[in-house]
Coordinates of C-alpha atoms and ligand atoms in Angstrom, one line a residue:
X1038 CA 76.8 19.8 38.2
X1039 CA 75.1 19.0 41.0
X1040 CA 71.9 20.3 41.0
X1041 CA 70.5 22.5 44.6
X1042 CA 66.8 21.0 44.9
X1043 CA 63.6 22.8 47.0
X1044 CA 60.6 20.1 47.4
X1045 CA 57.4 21.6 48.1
X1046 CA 54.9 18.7 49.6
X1047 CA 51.5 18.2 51.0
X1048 CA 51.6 14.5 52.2
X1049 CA 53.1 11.2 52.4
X1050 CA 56.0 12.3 50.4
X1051 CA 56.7 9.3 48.6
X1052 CA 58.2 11.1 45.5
X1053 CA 59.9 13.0 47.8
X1054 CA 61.4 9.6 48.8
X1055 CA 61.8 8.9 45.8
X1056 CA 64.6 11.4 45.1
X1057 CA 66.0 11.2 48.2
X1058 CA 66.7 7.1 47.7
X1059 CA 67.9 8.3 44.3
X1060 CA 70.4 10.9 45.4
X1061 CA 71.6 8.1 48.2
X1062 CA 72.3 5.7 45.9
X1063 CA 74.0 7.7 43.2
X1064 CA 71.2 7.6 40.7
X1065 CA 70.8 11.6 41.1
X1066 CA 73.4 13.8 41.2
X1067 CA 71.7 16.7 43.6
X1068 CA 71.2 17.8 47.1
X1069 CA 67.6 19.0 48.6
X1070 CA 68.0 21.9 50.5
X1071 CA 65.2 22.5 51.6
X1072 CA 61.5 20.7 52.1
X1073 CA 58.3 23.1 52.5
X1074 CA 55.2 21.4 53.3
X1075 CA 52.2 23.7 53.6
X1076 CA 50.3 20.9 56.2
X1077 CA 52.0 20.4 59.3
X1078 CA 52.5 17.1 60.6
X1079 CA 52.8 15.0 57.1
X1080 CA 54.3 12.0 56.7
X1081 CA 56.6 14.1 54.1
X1082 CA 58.0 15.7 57.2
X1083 CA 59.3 12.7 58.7
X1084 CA 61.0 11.9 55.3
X1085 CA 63.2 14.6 55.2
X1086 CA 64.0 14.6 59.4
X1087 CA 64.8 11.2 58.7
X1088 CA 67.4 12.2 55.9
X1089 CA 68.7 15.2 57.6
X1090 CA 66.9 17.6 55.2
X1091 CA 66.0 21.1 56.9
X1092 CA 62.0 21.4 56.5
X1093 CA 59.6 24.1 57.3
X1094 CA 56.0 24.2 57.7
X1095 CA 54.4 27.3 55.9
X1096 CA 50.6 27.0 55.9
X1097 CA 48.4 28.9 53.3
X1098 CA 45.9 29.4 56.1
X1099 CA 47.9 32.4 57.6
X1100 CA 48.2 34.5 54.8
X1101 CA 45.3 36.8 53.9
X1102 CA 45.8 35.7 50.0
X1103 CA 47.2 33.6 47.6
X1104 CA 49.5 36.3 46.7
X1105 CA 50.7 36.9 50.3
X1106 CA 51.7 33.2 50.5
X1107 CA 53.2 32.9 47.4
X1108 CA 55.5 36.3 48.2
X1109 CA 56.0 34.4 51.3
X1110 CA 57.0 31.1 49.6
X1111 CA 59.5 32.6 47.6
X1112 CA 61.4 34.3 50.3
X1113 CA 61.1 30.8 52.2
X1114 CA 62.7 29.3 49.1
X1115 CA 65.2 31.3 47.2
X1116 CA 67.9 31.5 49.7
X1117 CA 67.9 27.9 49.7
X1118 CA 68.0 27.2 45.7
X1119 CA 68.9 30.5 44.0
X1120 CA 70.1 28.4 40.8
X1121 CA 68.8 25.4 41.5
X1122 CA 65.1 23.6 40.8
X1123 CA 61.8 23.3 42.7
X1124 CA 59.7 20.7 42.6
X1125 CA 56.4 20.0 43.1
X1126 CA 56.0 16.5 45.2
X1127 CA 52.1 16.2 45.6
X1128 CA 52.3 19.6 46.7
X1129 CA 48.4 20.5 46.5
X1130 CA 48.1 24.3 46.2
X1131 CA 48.2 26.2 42.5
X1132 CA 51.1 28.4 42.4
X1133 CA 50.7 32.0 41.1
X1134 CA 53.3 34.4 38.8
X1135 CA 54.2 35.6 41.8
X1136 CA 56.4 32.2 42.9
X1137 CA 56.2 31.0 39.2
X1138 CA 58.4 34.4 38.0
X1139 CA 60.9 34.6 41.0
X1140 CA 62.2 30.3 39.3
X1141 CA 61.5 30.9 36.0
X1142 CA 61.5 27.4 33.8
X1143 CA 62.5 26.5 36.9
X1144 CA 59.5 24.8 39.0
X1145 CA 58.6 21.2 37.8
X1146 CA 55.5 19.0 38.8
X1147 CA 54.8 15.5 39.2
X1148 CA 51.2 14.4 37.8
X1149 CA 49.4 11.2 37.7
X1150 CA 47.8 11.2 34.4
X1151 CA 49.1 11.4 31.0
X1152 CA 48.6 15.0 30.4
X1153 CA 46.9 17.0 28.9
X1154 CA 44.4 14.4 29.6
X1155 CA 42.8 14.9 33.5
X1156 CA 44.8 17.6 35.2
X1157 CA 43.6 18.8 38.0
X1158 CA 42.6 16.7 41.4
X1159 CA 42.3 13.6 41.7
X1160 CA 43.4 12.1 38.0
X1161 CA 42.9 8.5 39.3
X1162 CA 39.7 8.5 39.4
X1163 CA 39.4 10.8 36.6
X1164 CA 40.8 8.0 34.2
X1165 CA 38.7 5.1 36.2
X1166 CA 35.5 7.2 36.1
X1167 CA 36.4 7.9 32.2
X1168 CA 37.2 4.2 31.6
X1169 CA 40.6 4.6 29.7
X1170 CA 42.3 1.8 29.0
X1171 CA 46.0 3.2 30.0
X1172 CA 47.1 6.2 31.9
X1173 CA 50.1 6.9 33.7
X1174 CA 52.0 10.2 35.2
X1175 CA 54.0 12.9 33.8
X1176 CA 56.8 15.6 34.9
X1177 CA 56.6 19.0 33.7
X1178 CA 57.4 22.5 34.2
X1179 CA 55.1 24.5 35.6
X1180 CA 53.1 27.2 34.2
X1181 CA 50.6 29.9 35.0
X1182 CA 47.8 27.0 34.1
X1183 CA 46.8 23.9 36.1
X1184 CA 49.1 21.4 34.9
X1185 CA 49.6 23.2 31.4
X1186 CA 53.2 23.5 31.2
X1187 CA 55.5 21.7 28.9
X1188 CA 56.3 17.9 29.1
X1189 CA 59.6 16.6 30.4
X1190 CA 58.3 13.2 30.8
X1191 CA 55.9 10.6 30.9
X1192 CA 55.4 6.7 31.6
X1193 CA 52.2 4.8 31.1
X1194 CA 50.4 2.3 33.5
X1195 CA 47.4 0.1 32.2
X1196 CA 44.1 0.1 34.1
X1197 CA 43.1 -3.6 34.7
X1198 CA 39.8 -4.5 35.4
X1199 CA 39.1 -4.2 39.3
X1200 CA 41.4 -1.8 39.3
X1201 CA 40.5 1.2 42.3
X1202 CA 41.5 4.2 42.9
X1203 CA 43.8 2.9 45.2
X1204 CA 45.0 -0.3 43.0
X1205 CA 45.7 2.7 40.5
X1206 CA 47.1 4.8 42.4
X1207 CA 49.5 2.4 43.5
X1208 CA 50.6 1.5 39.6
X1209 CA 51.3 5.7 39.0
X1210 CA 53.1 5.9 42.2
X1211 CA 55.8 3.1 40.7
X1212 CA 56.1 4.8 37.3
X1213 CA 56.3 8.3 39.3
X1214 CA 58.7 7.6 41.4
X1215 CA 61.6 6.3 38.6
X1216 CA 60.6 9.4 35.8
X1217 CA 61.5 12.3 38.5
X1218 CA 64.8 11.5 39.6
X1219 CA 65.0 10.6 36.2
X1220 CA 63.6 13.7 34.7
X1221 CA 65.9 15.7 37.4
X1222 CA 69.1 13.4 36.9
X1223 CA 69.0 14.9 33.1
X1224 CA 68.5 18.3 33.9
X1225 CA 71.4 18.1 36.3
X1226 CA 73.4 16.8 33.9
X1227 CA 72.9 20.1 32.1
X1228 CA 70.5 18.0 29.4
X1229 CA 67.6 20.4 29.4
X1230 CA 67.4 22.8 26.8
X1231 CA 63.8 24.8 25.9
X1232 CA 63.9 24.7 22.0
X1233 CA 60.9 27.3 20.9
X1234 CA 59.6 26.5 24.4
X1235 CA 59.4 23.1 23.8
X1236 CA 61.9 21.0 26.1
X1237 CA 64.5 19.1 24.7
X1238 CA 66.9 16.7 25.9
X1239 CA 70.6 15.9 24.3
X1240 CA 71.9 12.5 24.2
X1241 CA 70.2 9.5 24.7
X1242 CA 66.8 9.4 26.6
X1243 CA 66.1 5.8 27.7
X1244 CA 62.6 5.4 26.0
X1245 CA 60.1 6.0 28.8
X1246 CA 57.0 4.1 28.9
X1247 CA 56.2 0.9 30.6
X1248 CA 59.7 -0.1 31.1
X1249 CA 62.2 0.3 34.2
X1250 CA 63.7 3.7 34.3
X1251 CA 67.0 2.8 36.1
X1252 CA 70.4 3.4 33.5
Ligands
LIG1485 C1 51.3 11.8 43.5 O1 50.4 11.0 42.9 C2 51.6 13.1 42.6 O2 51.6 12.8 41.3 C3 50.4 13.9 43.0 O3 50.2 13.8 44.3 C4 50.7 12.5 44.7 C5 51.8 12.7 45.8 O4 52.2 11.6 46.4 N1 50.7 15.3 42.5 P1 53.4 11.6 47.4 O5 53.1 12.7 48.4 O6 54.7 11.9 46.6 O7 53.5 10.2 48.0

């Protein structure tokens, strides 16, 4: 079935590309809806005028509280995917119950690290700073926590020496951008089950890793 998507953003919006390049060439069976970006004038913006996607800028800097924006979110949102899923496309602002509850198991991030290992900003130079070897990005669902909740997916990227933040960046971005309209293609193929919270996919799941995601 296909599935109704909301993408929140904060930037370029090249994951937001990403599933809109899926969708167009019948890798992803969905429809986004709706694209909220809570920073006006992002190049994620021009993405989704450019593919006839309705957008709307809601910034956090006119609500009094974190609460009041979230409240706010959710009205912006659930007219546009009252069964469908939302996803987080660099979208840099923690999310509260107060969104989380109104899409329950229904909110999924995009991360550049292989979680649990550096959530939070900046997970590039986390993993240089650290000096791991191999790193990568993951898609989950989102929780209460900062990137806490359980793991759809996950592809890994090594870190070559002279690698920099932006070098790195760069190698995530690739991986990234084939396991969410991956991740989502599943789901909307009704794939996704939560099996003692812990998320499960019938049939065959292409191994994920270092390889090309494409089926
Ligand atoms: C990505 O690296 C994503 O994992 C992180 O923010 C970045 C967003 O990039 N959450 P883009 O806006 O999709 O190009």
């Amino acid at each position: 079935m296909s599935l109704d998507l909301a993408v929140l953003v904060s930037g370029s919006g090249s994951n937001l590309q990403a599933i809109l390049d899926a969708i167009e060439h019948h890798r992803l069976d969905a429809r986004v809806r709706l694209v909220v970006s809570n920073v006006a004038g992002v190049k994620a913006l021009e993405r989704a005028a450019r593919a006839g996607v309705p957008s709307v800028v809601v910034s956090h800097k006119d609500f009094p509280s974190r609460a009041a924006f979230d409240a706010h979110l959710v009205e912006v949102v659930r007219p546009a995917v009252a069964n469908g899923y939302v996803v987080l496309a660099g979208f840099m602002r923690i999310l509260t119950a107060t969104f989380l509850d109104a899409f329950p198991r229904r909110v999924l991030n995009i991360h550049p690290s292989l979680l649990p290992a550096f959530p939070g900003v900046d997970a590039q130079k986390q993993a240089l700073d650290y000096g791991v070897r191999v790193t990568g990005c993951s898609v989950h669902l989102v929780d209460a926590g900062t990137d806490t909740g359980p793991i759809l997916a996950q592809a890994a990227v090594p870190i070559l020496d002279g690698d920099t933040r932006d070098t790195l960046a760069a190698r995530i971005l690739a991986q990234e951008h084939a396991i969410l309209p991956a991740v989502l293609q599943w789901i909307s193929e009704g794939r996704l089950t939560l099996v003692d919270g812990k998320p499960r996919f019938s049939g065959v799941v292409p191994a994920l890793g270092l390889a090309p995601l494409e089926r």
